[in-house]
Amino acid sequence: MKILSTNKAFGGVQGVYSHSSAETGADMTFAVFVPEHPAGTKLPVLWYLSGLTCTHANVMDKGEYRRLAAELGIIVICPDTSPRGDDVPDDDSYDMGQGAGFYVDATEQPWAANFRMRSYIERELPALIAQKFPADMERQGIFGHSMGGHGALTIALRNPALFKSVSAFAPIVSPLNCPWGHKALGGYLGSDQAKWRDYDACALIDAGARVDDILIDQGTADQFLEEQLKPELLVESCERAAIPLTLNMREGYDHSYFTISTFMGDHLHWHAERL
């Protein structure tokens, strides 16, 4: 692991790091905020997964999480959204390729060799975090925004023993039922939609996956609300499965980091109570 930068903030350390990933075949960059803590103490861990076009830096620069994370004593980890580099395949569109990994393990060419973000987030990066940081890996939560909200929900649903809490800002709740999902999952996984169901929160719940509860914040002025996000589908799946879902429809808020930073504190408190 290479240290790219460290800065003191609210008594803790905001670092940016890189390492060579076996899963993605590329150098991966990620950010970690570690609050001030007594020597030898291990802290709970909260993963934040970013959305389309983002890197680790978007939430680090605009998410406004450090003050409260320091007060609550929670490590916040912000991975990149995809592998990157000259040898990594890409696409000219913003919603496919670098910056748009969709947290899947791709099976189709040219993506299969590098686009293994599911395994990277579920296994490889946690192993590195456990080795290099004062992290209590028995107390992990996960949240994210948009494509990252999709990633957080599906990863938590597939790994309820690993992640004790889950929430999301404006998540893609059902890639099977939106244009972003059809393009990305069709490209990464092929045309057989049965293979997509492991990456669809509603389909996972309908197939029996369970978490204790879910928190969602969704802006009513979000330009992607009706065509891409469709939170009502998650409401229906959670009702059928008796999963407690708190869906806050935030009047006048959009899809931006202005919304995320406004309600970041609510999500940090949500996770702290469960971790």
PDB file of C-alpha atoms in Angstrom:
ATOM      1  CA  MET A   1       0.000   0.000   0.000  1.00  0.00           C
ATOM      2  CA  LYS A   2       1.279   3.450  -0.963  1.00  0.00           C
ATOM      3  CA  ILE A   3       0.437   6.605   0.949  1.00  0.00           C
ATOM      4  CA  LEU A   4      -0.557   9.307  -1.547  1.00  0.00           C
ATOM      5  CA  SER A   5      -1.513  11.972   0.987  1.00  0.00           C
ATOM      6  CA  THR A   6      -2.479  12.461   4.624  1.00  0.00           C
ATOM      7  CA  ASN A   7      -4.112  15.454   6.278  1.00  0.00           C
ATOM      8  CA  LYS A   8      -5.133  16.031   9.862  1.00  0.00           C
ATOM      9  CA  ALA A   9      -8.845  16.774  10.230  1.00  0.00           C
ATOM     10  CA  PHE A  10     -10.986  17.033  13.377  1.00  0.00           C
ATOM     11  CA  GLY A  11      -8.224  15.332  15.327  1.00  0.00           C
ATOM     12  CA  GLY A  12      -8.081  12.358  12.972  1.00  0.00           C
ATOM     13  CA  VAL A  13      -6.331  11.611   9.693  1.00  0.00           C
ATOM     14  CA  GLN A  14      -7.808  11.769   6.200  1.00  0.00           C
ATOM     15  CA  GLY A  15      -5.587   9.654   4.003  1.00  0.00           C
ATOM     16  CA  VAL A  16      -5.535   8.708   0.337  1.00  0.00           C
ATOM     17  CA  TYR A  17      -3.828   5.448  -0.579  1.00  0.00           C
ATOM     18  CA  SER A  18      -3.215   3.161  -3.541  1.00  0.00           C
ATOM     19  CA  HIS A  19      -2.368  -0.492  -4.038  1.00  0.00           C
ATOM     20  CA  SER A  20      -2.023  -3.008  -6.818  1.00  0.00           C
ATOM     21  CA  SER A  21      -5.241  -5.012  -6.962  1.00  0.00           C
ATOM     22  CA  ALA A  22      -5.205  -8.678  -7.902  1.00  0.00           C
ATOM     23  CA  GLU A  23      -8.958  -8.595  -8.536  1.00  0.00           C
ATOM     24  CA  THR A  24      -8.997  -5.661 -10.960  1.00  0.00           C
ATOM     25  CA  GLY A  25      -5.506  -6.012 -12.401  1.00  0.00           C
ATOM     26  CA  ALA A  26      -4.958  -2.295 -11.841  1.00  0.00           C
ATOM     27  CA  ASP A  27      -3.670   0.171  -9.277  1.00  0.00           C
ATOM     28  CA  MET A  28      -6.656   1.165  -7.139  1.00  0.00           C
ATOM     29  CA  THR A  29      -6.958   4.398  -5.150  1.00  0.00           C
ATOM     30  CA  PHE A  30      -9.071   4.744  -2.016  1.00  0.00           C
ATOM     31  CA  ALA A  31      -9.570   7.199   0.835  1.00  0.00           C
ATOM     32  CA  VAL A  32      -9.755   6.386   4.559  1.00  0.00           C
ATOM     33  CA  PHE A  33     -10.636   8.717   7.437  1.00  0.00           C
ATOM     34  CA  VAL A  34      -9.461   7.444  10.824  1.00  0.00           C
ATOM     35  CA  PRO A  35     -10.687   9.385  13.872  1.00  0.00           C
ATOM     36  CA  GLU A  36      -8.411  10.144  16.781  1.00  0.00           C
ATOM     37  CA  HIS A  37      -8.464   7.156  19.138  1.00  0.00           C
ATOM     38  CA  PRO A  38      -6.527   5.593  22.014  1.00  0.00           C
ATOM     39  CA  ALA A  39      -3.615   3.366  20.996  1.00  0.00           C
ATOM     40  CA  GLY A  40      -4.699  -0.214  20.506  1.00  0.00           C
ATOM     41  CA  THR A  41      -8.386   0.648  20.017  1.00  0.00           C
ATOM     42  CA  LYS A  42     -10.220  -0.783  17.023  1.00  0.00           C
ATOM     43  CA  LEU A  43     -12.985   1.299  15.493  1.00  0.00           C
ATOM     44  CA  PRO A  44     -16.141   0.400  13.545  1.00  0.00           C
ATOM     45  CA  VAL A  45     -15.955   0.767   9.776  1.00  0.00           C
ATOM     46  CA  LEU A  46     -18.343   2.485   7.372  1.00  0.00           C
ATOM     47  CA  TRP A  47     -17.940   2.022   3.623  1.00  0.00           C
ATOM     48  CA  TYR A  48     -19.171   4.712   1.217  1.00  0.00           C
ATOM     49  CA  LEU A  49     -19.660   3.687  -2.423  1.00  0.00           C
ATOM     50  CA  SER A  50     -19.809   6.523  -4.945  1.00  0.00           C
ATOM     51  CA  GLY A  51     -21.923   6.923  -8.064  1.00  0.00           C
ATOM     52  CA  LEU A  52     -21.402   7.251 -11.804  1.00  0.00           C
ATOM     53  CA  THR A  53     -18.393   9.325 -12.960  1.00  0.00           C
ATOM     54  CA  CYS A  54     -17.073   9.625  -9.389  1.00  0.00           C
ATOM     55  CA  THR A  55     -13.772   8.660  -7.796  1.00  0.00           C
ATOM     56  CA  HIS A  56     -12.855   8.333  -4.127  1.00  0.00           C
ATOM     57  CA  ALA A  57     -12.456  12.110  -4.068  1.00  0.00           C
ATOM     58  CA  ASN A  58     -16.039  13.282  -4.625  1.00  0.00           C
ATOM     59  CA  VAL A  59     -17.408  12.385  -1.213  1.00  0.00           C
ATOM     60  CA  MET A  60     -14.063  13.135   0.436  1.00  0.00           C
ATOM     61  CA  ASP A  61     -14.202  16.698  -0.905  1.00  0.00           C
ATOM     62  CA  LYS A  62     -17.963  17.367  -0.760  1.00  0.00           C
ATOM     63  CA  GLY A  63     -19.598  14.836   1.574  1.00  0.00           C
ATOM     64  CA  GLU A  64     -18.868  16.677   4.848  1.00  0.00           C
ATOM     65  CA  TYR A  65     -18.615  13.505   6.929  1.00  0.00           C
ATOM     66  CA  ARG A  66     -15.410  14.011   8.918  1.00  0.00           C
ATOM     67  CA  ARG A  67     -16.587  16.140  11.852  1.00  0.00           C
ATOM     68  CA  LEU A  68     -19.348  13.733  12.850  1.00  0.00           C
ATOM     69  CA  ALA A  69     -17.333  10.603  12.006  1.00  0.00           C
ATOM     70  CA  ALA A  70     -14.667  11.910  14.394  1.00  0.00           C
ATOM     71  CA  GLU A  71     -17.251  12.510  17.124  1.00  0.00           C
ATOM     72  CA  LEU A  72     -18.806   9.068  16.637  1.00  0.00           C
ATOM     73  CA  GLY A  73     -15.467   7.278  16.315  1.00  0.00           C
ATOM     74  CA  ILE A  74     -16.150   5.655  12.937  1.00  0.00           C
ATOM     75  CA  ILE A  75     -13.597   4.904  10.208  1.00  0.00           C
ATOM     76  CA  VAL A  76     -14.981   5.961   6.800  1.00  0.00           C
ATOM     77  CA  ILE A  77     -13.630   4.195   3.696  1.00  0.00           C
ATOM     78  CA  CYS A  78     -14.230   5.614   0.212  1.00  0.00           C
ATOM     79  CA  PRO A  79     -13.143   3.306  -2.635  1.00  0.00           C
ATOM     80  CA  ASP A  80     -13.007   4.229  -6.300  1.00  0.00           C
ATOM     81  CA  THR A  81     -15.940   3.271  -8.520  1.00  0.00           C
ATOM     82  CA  SER A  82     -13.971   1.196 -11.027  1.00  0.00           C
ATOM     83  CA  PRO A  83     -10.496   0.172 -12.159  1.00  0.00           C
ATOM     84  CA  ARG A  84      -8.609   2.799 -14.143  1.00  0.00           C
ATOM     85  CA  GLY A  85      -5.531   3.082 -16.315  1.00  0.00           C
ATOM     86  CA  ASP A  86      -4.320   2.969 -19.896  1.00  0.00           C
ATOM     87  CA  ASP A  87      -4.555  -0.836 -19.947  1.00  0.00           C
ATOM     88  CA  VAL A  88      -8.109  -0.915 -18.545  1.00  0.00           C
ATOM     89  CA  PRO A  89     -10.963  -0.945 -21.088  1.00  0.00           C
ATOM     90  CA  ASP A  90     -13.198   2.111 -21.221  1.00  0.00           C
ATOM     91  CA  ASP A  91     -16.219   3.478 -23.043  1.00  0.00           C
ATOM     92  CA  ASP A  92     -16.934   6.920 -24.426  1.00  0.00           C
ATOM     93  CA  SER A  93     -20.191   7.180 -22.479  1.00  0.00           C
ATOM     94  CA  TYR A  94     -20.288   8.242 -18.834  1.00  0.00           C
ATOM     95  CA  ASP A  95     -22.388   5.260 -17.701  1.00  0.00           C
ATOM     96  CA  MET A  96     -20.119   2.438 -18.879  1.00  0.00           C
ATOM     97  CA  GLY A  97     -16.443   1.675 -18.357  1.00  0.00           C
ATOM     98  CA  GLN A  98     -14.068   3.637 -16.134  1.00  0.00           C
ATOM     99  CA  GLY A  99     -16.046   5.513 -13.496  1.00  0.00           C
ATOM    100  CA  ALA A 100     -19.020   3.175 -13.951  1.00  0.00           C
ATOM    101  CA  GLY A 101     -18.062  -0.203 -12.496  1.00  0.00           C
ATOM    102  CA  PHE A 102     -21.552  -0.851 -11.028  1.00  0.00           C
ATOM    103  CA  TYR A 103     -19.957  -3.011  -8.301  1.00  0.00           C
ATOM    104  CA  VAL A 104     -20.279  -6.193 -10.370  1.00  0.00           C
ATOM    105  CA  ASP A 105     -17.901  -8.977 -11.359  1.00  0.00           C
ATOM    106  CA  ALA A 106     -18.050  -8.720 -15.151  1.00  0.00           C
ATOM    107  CA  THR A 107     -18.143 -11.849 -17.273  1.00  0.00           C
ATOM    108  CA  GLU A 108     -18.243 -10.301 -20.752  1.00  0.00           C
ATOM    109  CA  GLN A 109     -15.392  -9.028 -22.907  1.00  0.00           C
ATOM    110  CA  PRO A 110     -13.607  -6.661 -22.814  1.00  0.00           C
ATOM    111  CA  TRP A 111     -14.582  -6.085 -19.169  1.00  0.00           C
ATOM    112  CA  ALA A 112     -14.099  -9.470 -17.489  1.00  0.00           C
ATOM    113  CA  ALA A 113     -10.371  -9.201 -16.727  1.00  0.00           C
ATOM    114  CA  ASN A 114     -10.569  -5.899 -14.824  1.00  0.00           C
ATOM    115  CA  PHE A 115     -14.115  -5.052 -13.814  1.00  0.00           C
ATOM    116  CA  ARG A 116     -14.384  -7.155 -10.660  1.00  0.00           C
ATOM    117  CA  MET A 117     -15.606  -4.512  -8.256  1.00  0.00           C
ATOM    118  CA  ARG A 118     -17.880  -6.921  -6.370  1.00  0.00           C
ATOM    119  CA  SER A 119     -14.961  -9.113  -5.311  1.00  0.00           C
ATOM    120  CA  TYR A 120     -12.773  -6.062  -4.744  1.00  0.00           C
ATOM    121  CA  ILE A 121     -15.235  -4.470  -2.295  1.00  0.00           C
ATOM    122  CA  GLU A 122     -16.447  -7.671  -0.666  1.00  0.00           C
ATOM    123  CA  ARG A 123     -13.075  -9.369  -0.175  1.00  0.00           C
ATOM    124  CA  GLU A 124      -9.836  -7.791  -1.378  1.00  0.00           C
ATOM    125  CA  LEU A 125     -10.039  -4.249  -0.036  1.00  0.00           C
ATOM    126  CA  PRO A 126     -11.497  -5.325   3.361  1.00  0.00           C
ATOM    127  CA  ALA A 127      -8.529  -7.670   3.822  1.00  0.00           C
ATOM    128  CA  LEU A 128      -6.158  -4.759   3.213  1.00  0.00           C
ATOM    129  CA  ILE A 129      -8.105  -2.482   5.552  1.00  0.00           C
ATOM    130  CA  ALA A 130      -7.988  -5.101   8.302  1.00  0.00           C
ATOM    131  CA  GLN A 131      -4.226  -5.374   7.888  1.00  0.00           C
ATOM    132  CA  LYS A 132      -3.303  -1.693   7.663  1.00  0.00           C
ATOM    133  CA  PHE A 133      -5.840   0.224   9.783  1.00  0.00           C
ATOM    134  CA  PRO A 134      -7.280   0.044  13.349  1.00  0.00           C
ATOM    135  CA  ALA A 135     -10.527  -1.411  11.991  1.00  0.00           C
ATOM    136  CA  ASP A 136     -12.955  -3.667  13.837  1.00  0.00           C
ATOM    137  CA  MET A 137     -14.105  -5.810  10.913  1.00  0.00           C
ATOM    138  CA  GLU A 138     -16.837  -7.332  13.089  1.00  0.00           C
ATOM    139  CA  ARG A 139     -18.566  -3.930  12.990  1.00  0.00           C
ATOM    140  CA  GLN A 140     -18.971  -2.878   9.368  1.00  0.00           C
ATOM    141  CA  GLY A 141     -21.687  -0.805   7.734  1.00  0.00           C
ATOM    142  CA  ILE A 142     -22.099   0.297   4.131  1.00  0.00           C
ATOM    143  CA  PHE A 143     -23.824   3.134   2.289  1.00  0.00           C
ATOM    144  CA  GLY A 144     -23.563   4.934  -1.022  1.00  0.00           C
ATOM    145  CA  HIS A 145     -25.096   7.216  -3.635  1.00  0.00           C
ATOM    146  CA  SER A 146     -26.924   6.369  -6.872  1.00  0.00           C
ATOM    147  CA  MET A 147     -24.858   3.595  -8.541  1.00  0.00           C
ATOM    148  CA  GLY A 148     -23.069   3.354  -5.197  1.00  0.00           C
ATOM    149  CA  GLY A 149     -26.403   3.065  -3.416  1.00  0.00           C
ATOM    150  CA  HIS A 150     -27.136   0.122  -5.683  1.00  0.00           C
ATOM    151  CA  GLY A 151     -23.759  -1.315  -4.729  1.00  0.00           C
ATOM    152  CA  ALA A 152     -24.325  -0.793  -1.005  1.00  0.00           C
ATOM    153  CA  LEU A 153     -27.767  -2.398  -1.026  1.00  0.00           C
ATOM    154  CA  THR A 154     -26.767  -5.436  -3.073  1.00  0.00           C
ATOM    155  CA  ILE A 155     -23.502  -6.026  -1.196  1.00  0.00           C
ATOM    156  CA  ALA A 156     -25.277  -5.800   2.167  1.00  0.00           C
ATOM    157  CA  LEU A 157     -28.072  -8.105   1.040  1.00  0.00           C
ATOM    158  CA  ARG A 158     -25.584 -10.695  -0.215  1.00  0.00           C
ATOM    159  CA  ASN A 159     -23.401 -10.421   2.915  1.00  0.00           C
ATOM    160  CA  PRO A 160     -25.634  -9.812   5.955  1.00  0.00           C
ATOM    161  CA  ALA A 161     -23.090 -11.451   8.282  1.00  0.00           C
ATOM    162  CA  LEU A 162     -20.394  -8.956   7.210  1.00  0.00           C
ATOM    163  CA  PHE A 163     -22.380  -5.720   7.123  1.00  0.00           C
ATOM    164  CA  LYS A 164     -24.439  -4.815  10.171  1.00  0.00           C
ATOM    165  CA  SER A 165     -26.075  -1.722   8.658  1.00  0.00           C
ATOM    166  CA  VAL A 166     -26.983  -0.342   5.241  1.00  0.00           C
ATOM    167  CA  SER A 167     -28.336   2.911   3.857  1.00  0.00           C
ATOM    168  CA  ALA A 168     -28.293   4.871   0.605  1.00  0.00           C
ATOM    169  CA  PHE A 169     -28.807   8.237  -1.021  1.00  0.00           C
ATOM    170  CA  ALA A 170     -30.930   8.100  -4.198  1.00  0.00           C
ATOM    171  CA  PRO A 171     -30.005   4.480  -5.019  1.00  0.00           C
ATOM    172  CA  ILE A 172     -30.650   2.562  -8.221  1.00  0.00           C
ATOM    173  CA  VAL A 173     -32.873  -0.019  -6.521  1.00  0.00           C
ATOM    174  CA  SER A 174     -33.634  -2.250  -9.511  1.00  0.00           C
ATOM    175  CA  PRO A 175     -31.221  -2.310 -12.473  1.00  0.00           C
ATOM    176  CA  LEU A 176     -33.536  -4.879 -14.068  1.00  0.00           C
ATOM    177  CA  ASN A 177     -36.079  -2.092 -14.439  1.00  0.00           C
ATOM    178  CA  CYS A 178     -34.125   0.981 -15.559  1.00  0.00           C
ATOM    179  CA  PRO A 179     -32.059   2.096 -18.576  1.00  0.00           C
ATOM    180  CA  TRP A 180     -28.807   2.481 -16.603  1.00  0.00           C
ATOM    181  CA  GLY A 181     -29.141  -1.068 -15.359  1.00  0.00           C
ATOM    182  CA  HIS A 182     -29.951  -2.581 -18.728  1.00  0.00           C
ATOM    183  CA  LYS A 183     -26.959  -0.916 -20.337  1.00  0.00           C
ATOM    184  CA  ALA A 184     -24.456  -1.721 -17.573  1.00  0.00           C
ATOM    185  CA  LEU A 185     -25.572  -5.225 -16.618  1.00  0.00           C
ATOM    186  CA  GLY A 186     -26.133  -6.177 -20.234  1.00  0.00           C
ATOM    187  CA  GLY A 187     -22.644  -4.984 -21.095  1.00  0.00           C
ATOM    188  CA  TYR A 188     -20.847  -6.473 -18.099  1.00  0.00           C
ATOM    189  CA  LEU A 189     -22.843  -9.687 -17.652  1.00  0.00           C
ATOM    190  CA  GLY A 190     -24.431 -10.450 -21.028  1.00  0.00           C
ATOM    191  CA  SER A 191     -28.015 -10.676 -22.204  1.00  0.00           C
ATOM    192  CA  ASP A 192     -29.227 -13.415 -19.839  1.00  0.00           C
ATOM    193  CA  GLN A 193     -31.133 -11.385 -17.253  1.00  0.00           C
ATOM    194  CA  ALA A 194     -31.134 -14.289 -14.794  1.00  0.00           C
ATOM    195  CA  LYS A 195     -27.459 -13.428 -14.227  1.00  0.00           C
ATOM    196  CA  TRP A 196     -28.413  -9.852 -13.363  1.00  0.00           C
ATOM    197  CA  ARG A 197     -30.519 -10.770 -10.342  1.00  0.00           C
ATOM    198  CA  ASP A 198     -27.535 -10.947  -7.968  1.00  0.00           C
ATOM    199  CA  TYR A 199     -27.050  -7.234  -8.692  1.00  0.00           C
ATOM    200  CA  ASP A 200     -30.637  -6.064  -8.191  1.00  0.00           C
ATOM    201  CA  ALA A 201     -31.692  -5.194  -4.621  1.00  0.00           C
ATOM    202  CA  CYS A 202     -35.372  -5.845  -5.266  1.00  0.00           C
ATOM    203  CA  ALA A 203     -34.674  -9.194  -6.951  1.00  0.00           C
ATOM    204  CA  LEU A 204     -32.365 -10.228  -4.091  1.00  0.00           C
ATOM    205  CA  ILE A 205     -35.043  -9.424  -1.505  1.00  0.00           C
ATOM    206  CA  ASP A 206     -37.705 -11.241  -3.518  1.00  0.00           C
ATOM    207  CA  ALA A 207     -35.375 -14.265  -3.661  1.00  0.00           C
ATOM    208  CA  GLY A 208     -35.010 -14.334   0.137  1.00  0.00           C
ATOM    209  CA  ALA A 209     -32.078 -12.010   0.975  1.00  0.00           C
ATOM    210  CA  ARG A 210     -32.602 -10.109   4.214  1.00  0.00           C
ATOM    211  CA  VAL A 211     -31.113  -7.258   6.249  1.00  0.00           C
ATOM    212  CA  ASP A 212     -32.400  -5.905   9.560  1.00  0.00           C
ATOM    213  CA  ASP A 213     -33.499  -2.541   8.176  1.00  0.00           C
ATOM    214  CA  ILE A 214     -32.731   0.026   5.473  1.00  0.00           C
ATOM    215  CA  LEU A 215     -32.540   3.838   5.366  1.00  0.00           C
ATOM    216  CA  ILE A 216     -33.018   5.723   2.084  1.00  0.00           C
ATOM    217  CA  ASP A 217     -32.949   9.470   1.416  1.00  0.00           C
ATOM    218  CA  GLN A 218     -34.348  10.513  -1.950  1.00  0.00           C
ATOM    219  CA  GLY A 219     -34.846  14.035  -3.296  1.00  0.00           C
ATOM    220  CA  THR A 220     -38.158  14.846  -4.956  1.00  0.00           C
ATOM    221  CA  ALA A 221     -36.381  17.154  -7.451  1.00  0.00           C
ATOM    222  CA  ASP A 222     -33.933  14.419  -8.504  1.00  0.00           C
ATOM    223  CA  GLN A 223     -33.844  14.419 -12.307  1.00  0.00           C
ATOM    224  CA  PHE A 224     -33.346  10.641 -12.363  1.00  0.00           C
ATOM    225  CA  LEU A 225     -36.119   9.757  -9.918  1.00  0.00           C
ATOM    226  CA  GLU A 226     -38.838   8.432 -12.213  1.00  0.00           C
ATOM    227  CA  GLU A 227     -36.820   6.838 -15.029  1.00  0.00           C
ATOM    228  CA  GLN A 228     -33.790   5.394 -13.246  1.00  0.00           C
ATOM    229  CA  LEU A 229     -34.209   5.217  -9.459  1.00  0.00           C
ATOM    230  CA  LYS A 230     -37.824   4.107  -8.803  1.00  0.00           C
ATOM    231  CA  PRO A 231     -37.741   3.822  -4.984  1.00  0.00           C
ATOM    232  CA  GLU A 232     -41.318   2.569  -4.999  1.00  0.00           C
ATOM    233  CA  LEU A 233     -40.038  -0.791  -6.266  1.00  0.00           C
ATOM    234  CA  LEU A 234     -37.874  -1.162  -3.155  1.00  0.00           C
ATOM    235  CA  VAL A 235     -40.818  -0.175  -0.967  1.00  0.00           C
ATOM    236  CA  GLU A 236     -42.876  -2.964  -2.512  1.00  0.00           C
ATOM    237  CA  SER A 237     -40.129  -5.583  -2.123  1.00  0.00           C
ATOM    238  CA  CYS A 238     -39.464  -4.606   1.493  1.00  0.00           C
ATOM    239  CA  GLU A 239     -43.177  -4.719   2.303  1.00  0.00           C
ATOM    240  CA  ARG A 240     -43.451  -8.232   0.866  1.00  0.00           C
ATOM    241  CA  ALA A 241     -40.393  -9.326   2.864  1.00  0.00           C
ATOM    242  CA  ALA A 242     -41.314  -7.446   6.073  1.00  0.00           C
ATOM    243  CA  ILE A 243     -37.974  -5.580   6.011  1.00  0.00           C
ATOM    244  CA  PRO A 244     -38.293  -2.255   7.866  1.00  0.00           C
ATOM    245  CA  LEU A 245     -37.566   0.511   5.349  1.00  0.00           C
ATOM    246  CA  THR A 246     -37.272   4.208   6.187  1.00  0.00           C
ATOM    247  CA  LEU A 247     -37.723   6.132   2.925  1.00  0.00           C
ATOM    248  CA  ASN A 248     -37.365   9.894   3.338  1.00  0.00           C
ATOM    249  CA  MET A 249     -38.635  11.795   0.293  1.00  0.00           C
ATOM    250  CA  ARG A 250     -36.823  15.118   0.654  1.00  0.00           C
ATOM    251  CA  GLU A 251     -38.854  17.939  -0.878  1.00  0.00           C
ATOM    252  CA  GLY A 252     -36.944  20.016  -3.429  1.00  0.00           C
ATOM    253  CA  TYR A 253     -33.627  18.156  -3.126  1.00  0.00           C
ATOM    254  CA  ASP A 254     -31.833  16.860  -6.222  1.00  0.00           C
ATOM    255  CA  HIS A 255     -29.245  14.189  -7.117  1.00  0.00           C
ATOM    256  CA  SER A 256     -26.190  16.210  -6.121  1.00  0.00           C
ATOM    257  CA  TYR A 257     -23.747  16.341  -3.218  1.00  0.00           C
ATOM    258  CA  PHE A 258     -25.710  19.296  -1.861  1.00  0.00           C
ATOM    259  CA  THR A 259     -28.334  16.698  -0.949  1.00  0.00           C
ATOM    260  CA  ILE A 260     -25.839  14.119   0.284  1.00  0.00           C
ATOM    261  CA  SER A 261     -24.026  16.575   2.546  1.00  0.00           C
ATOM    262  CA  THR A 262     -27.349  17.826   3.958  1.00  0.00           C
ATOM    263  CA  PHE A 263     -28.399  14.386   5.163  1.00  0.00           C
ATOM    264  CA  MET A 264     -24.980  12.820   5.731  1.00  0.00           C
ATOM    265  CA  GLY A 265     -25.328  13.287   9.481  1.00  0.00           C
ATOM    266  CA  ASP A 266     -28.578  11.327   9.607  1.00  0.00           C
ATOM    267  CA  HIS A 267     -26.877   8.392   7.913  1.00  0.00           C
ATOM    268  CA  LEU A 268     -23.802   8.477  10.127  1.00  0.00           C
ATOM    269  CA  HIS A 269     -26.012   8.430  13.224  1.00  0.00           C
ATOM    270  CA  TRP A 270     -28.050   5.557  11.706  1.00  0.00           C
ATOM    271  CA  HIS A 271     -24.937   3.452  11.237  1.00  0.00           C
ATOM    272  CA  ALA A 272     -23.401   4.413  14.576  1.00  0.00           C
ATOM    273  CA  GLU A 273     -26.495   3.136  16.391  1.00  0.00           C
ATOM    274  CA  ARG A 274     -26.143  -0.225  14.650  1.00  0.00           C
ATOM    275  CA  LEU A 275     -22.350  -0.597  14.853  1.00  0.00           C
TER     276      LEU A 275
END
